[in-house]
PDB file of C-alpha atoms in Angstrom:
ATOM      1  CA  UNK A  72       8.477  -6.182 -11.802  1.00 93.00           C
ATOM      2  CA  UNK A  73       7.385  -4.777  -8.419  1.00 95.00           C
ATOM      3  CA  UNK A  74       7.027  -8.393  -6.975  1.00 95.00           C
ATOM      4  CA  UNK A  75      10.751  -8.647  -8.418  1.00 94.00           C
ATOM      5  CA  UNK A  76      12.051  -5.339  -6.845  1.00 96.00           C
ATOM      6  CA  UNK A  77      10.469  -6.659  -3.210  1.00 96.00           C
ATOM      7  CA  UNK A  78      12.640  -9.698  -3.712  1.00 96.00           C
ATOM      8  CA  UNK A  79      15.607  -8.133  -4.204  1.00 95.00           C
ATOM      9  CA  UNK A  80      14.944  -5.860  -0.936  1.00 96.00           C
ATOM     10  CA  UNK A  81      14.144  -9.136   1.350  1.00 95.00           C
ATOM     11  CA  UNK A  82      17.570 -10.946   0.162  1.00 95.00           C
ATOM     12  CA  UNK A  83      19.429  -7.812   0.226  1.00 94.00           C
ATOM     13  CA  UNK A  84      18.070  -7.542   3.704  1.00 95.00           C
ATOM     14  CA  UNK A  85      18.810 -11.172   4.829  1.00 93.00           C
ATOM     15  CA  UNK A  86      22.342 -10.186   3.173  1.00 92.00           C
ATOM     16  CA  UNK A  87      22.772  -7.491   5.544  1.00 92.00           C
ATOM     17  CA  UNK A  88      21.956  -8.816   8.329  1.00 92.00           C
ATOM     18  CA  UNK A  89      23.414 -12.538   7.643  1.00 89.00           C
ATOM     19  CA  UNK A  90      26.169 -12.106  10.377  1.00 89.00           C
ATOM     20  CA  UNK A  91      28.750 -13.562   8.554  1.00 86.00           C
ATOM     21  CA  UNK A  92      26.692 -16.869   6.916  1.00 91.00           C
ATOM     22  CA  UNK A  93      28.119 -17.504   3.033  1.00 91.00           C
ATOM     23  CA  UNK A  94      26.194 -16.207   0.151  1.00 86.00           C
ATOM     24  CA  UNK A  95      26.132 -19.580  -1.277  1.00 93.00           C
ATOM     25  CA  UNK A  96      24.312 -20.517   2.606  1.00 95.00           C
ATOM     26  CA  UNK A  97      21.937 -17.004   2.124  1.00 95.00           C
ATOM     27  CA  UNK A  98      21.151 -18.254  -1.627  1.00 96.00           C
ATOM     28  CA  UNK A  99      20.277 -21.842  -0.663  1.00 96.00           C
ATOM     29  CA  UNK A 100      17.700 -20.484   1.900  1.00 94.00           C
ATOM     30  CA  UNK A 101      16.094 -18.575  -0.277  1.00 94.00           C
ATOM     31  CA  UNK A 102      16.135 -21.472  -2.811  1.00 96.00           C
ATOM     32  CA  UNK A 103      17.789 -20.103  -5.633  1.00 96.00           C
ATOM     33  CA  UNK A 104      21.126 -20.105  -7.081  1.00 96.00           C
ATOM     34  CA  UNK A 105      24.105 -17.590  -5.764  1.00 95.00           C
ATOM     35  CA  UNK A 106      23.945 -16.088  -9.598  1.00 92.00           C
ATOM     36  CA  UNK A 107      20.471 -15.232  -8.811  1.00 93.00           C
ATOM     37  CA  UNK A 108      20.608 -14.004  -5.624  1.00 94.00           C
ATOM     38  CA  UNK A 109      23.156 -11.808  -6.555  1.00 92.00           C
ATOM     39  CA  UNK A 110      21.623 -10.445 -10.034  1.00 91.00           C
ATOM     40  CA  UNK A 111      18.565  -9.531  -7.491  1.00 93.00           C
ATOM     41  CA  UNK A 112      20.610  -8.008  -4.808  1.00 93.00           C
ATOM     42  CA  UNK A 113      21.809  -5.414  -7.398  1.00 92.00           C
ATOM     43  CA  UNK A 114      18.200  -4.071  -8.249  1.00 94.00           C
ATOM     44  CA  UNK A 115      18.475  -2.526  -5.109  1.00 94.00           C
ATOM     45  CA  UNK A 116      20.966  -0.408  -6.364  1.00 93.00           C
ATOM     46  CA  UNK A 117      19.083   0.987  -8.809  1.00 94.00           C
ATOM     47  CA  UNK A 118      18.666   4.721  -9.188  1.00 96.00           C
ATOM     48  CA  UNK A 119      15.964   5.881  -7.043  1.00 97.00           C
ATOM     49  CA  UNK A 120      14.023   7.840  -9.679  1.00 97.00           C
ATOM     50  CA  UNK A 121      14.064   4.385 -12.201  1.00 96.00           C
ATOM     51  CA  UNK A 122      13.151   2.226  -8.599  1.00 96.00           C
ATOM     52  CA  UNK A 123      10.119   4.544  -8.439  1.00 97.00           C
ATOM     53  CA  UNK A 124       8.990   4.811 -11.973  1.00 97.00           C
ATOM     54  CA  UNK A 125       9.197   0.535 -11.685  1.00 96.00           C
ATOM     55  CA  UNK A 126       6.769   0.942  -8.613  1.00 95.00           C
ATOM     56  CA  UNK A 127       4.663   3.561 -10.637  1.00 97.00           C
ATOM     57  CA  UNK A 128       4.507   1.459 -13.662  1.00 95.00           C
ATOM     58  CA  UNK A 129       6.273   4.480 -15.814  1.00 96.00           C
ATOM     59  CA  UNK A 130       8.985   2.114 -17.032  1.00 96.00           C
ATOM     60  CA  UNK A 131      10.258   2.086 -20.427  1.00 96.00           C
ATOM     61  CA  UNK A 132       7.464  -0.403 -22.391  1.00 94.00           C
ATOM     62  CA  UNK A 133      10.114  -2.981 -23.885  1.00 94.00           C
ATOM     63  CA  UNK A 134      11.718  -2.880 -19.988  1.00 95.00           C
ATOM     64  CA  UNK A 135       9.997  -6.202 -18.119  1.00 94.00           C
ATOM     65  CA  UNK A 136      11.310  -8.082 -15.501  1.00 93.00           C
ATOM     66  CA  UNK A 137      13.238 -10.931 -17.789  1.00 91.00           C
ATOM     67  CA  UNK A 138      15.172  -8.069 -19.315  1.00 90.00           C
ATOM     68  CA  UNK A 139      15.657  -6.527 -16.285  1.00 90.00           C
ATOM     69  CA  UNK A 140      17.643  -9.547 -15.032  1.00 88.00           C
ATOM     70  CA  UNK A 141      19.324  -9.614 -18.077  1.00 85.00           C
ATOM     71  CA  UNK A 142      21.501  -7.011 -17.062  1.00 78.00           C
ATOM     72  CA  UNK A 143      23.291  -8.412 -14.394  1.00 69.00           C
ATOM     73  CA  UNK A 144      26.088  -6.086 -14.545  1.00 81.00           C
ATOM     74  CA  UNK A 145      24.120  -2.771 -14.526  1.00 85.00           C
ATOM     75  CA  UNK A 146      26.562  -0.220 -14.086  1.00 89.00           C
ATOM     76  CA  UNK A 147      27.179   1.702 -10.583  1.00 88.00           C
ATOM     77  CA  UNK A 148      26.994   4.931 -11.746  1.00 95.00           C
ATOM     78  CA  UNK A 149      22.419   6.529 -12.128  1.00 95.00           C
ATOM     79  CA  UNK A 150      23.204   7.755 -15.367  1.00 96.00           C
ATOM     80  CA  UNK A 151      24.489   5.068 -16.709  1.00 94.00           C
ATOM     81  CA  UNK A 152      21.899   2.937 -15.779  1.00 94.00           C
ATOM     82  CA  UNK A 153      19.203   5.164 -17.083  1.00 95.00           C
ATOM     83  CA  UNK A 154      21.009   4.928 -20.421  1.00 94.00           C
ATOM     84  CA  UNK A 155      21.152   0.917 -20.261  1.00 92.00           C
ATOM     85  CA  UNK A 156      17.589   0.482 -18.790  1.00 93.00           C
ATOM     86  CA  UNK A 157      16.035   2.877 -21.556  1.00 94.00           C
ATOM     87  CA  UNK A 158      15.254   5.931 -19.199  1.00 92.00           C
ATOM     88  CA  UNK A 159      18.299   8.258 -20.769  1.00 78.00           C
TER      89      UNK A 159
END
């Protein structure tokens, strides 16, 4: 999951800093599909405390990586995502 969470903070990065290139373009470098790139981009939205317990390996047991995808709408709002990711 921590390999995951690094993803997600490179193509949010090359996001940031793509100057205007298409997401589609930004996806296709990275060699995966927009769908992807996007459900990764929005791990780095996560709450900071469930970011960290990720990092410190304090996640829920039945949270991995697959499931963590699996969400690809997590909501906006910390709390909410504790409650959908297990930590609530």
């Amino acid at each position: 999951m921590i390999k995951l969470l690094l993803r997600a903070r490179r193509f949010n990065a090359a996001l940031v800093g793509s100057d205007g290139i298409p997401f589609a373009a930004l996806a296709k470098q990275e060699g995966v599909s927009p769908s992807y790139f996007t459900r990764l981009v929005r791990l780095c939205y996560l709450a900071p405390d469930v970011t960290q317990a990720i990092l410190d390996g304090r996640q829920p047991r039945d949270l991995t990586a697959e499931k963590l995808l699996e969400h690809s709408r997590l909501p906006l709002g910390w709390h909410d995502q504790r409650i959908v990711l297990g930590f609530g």
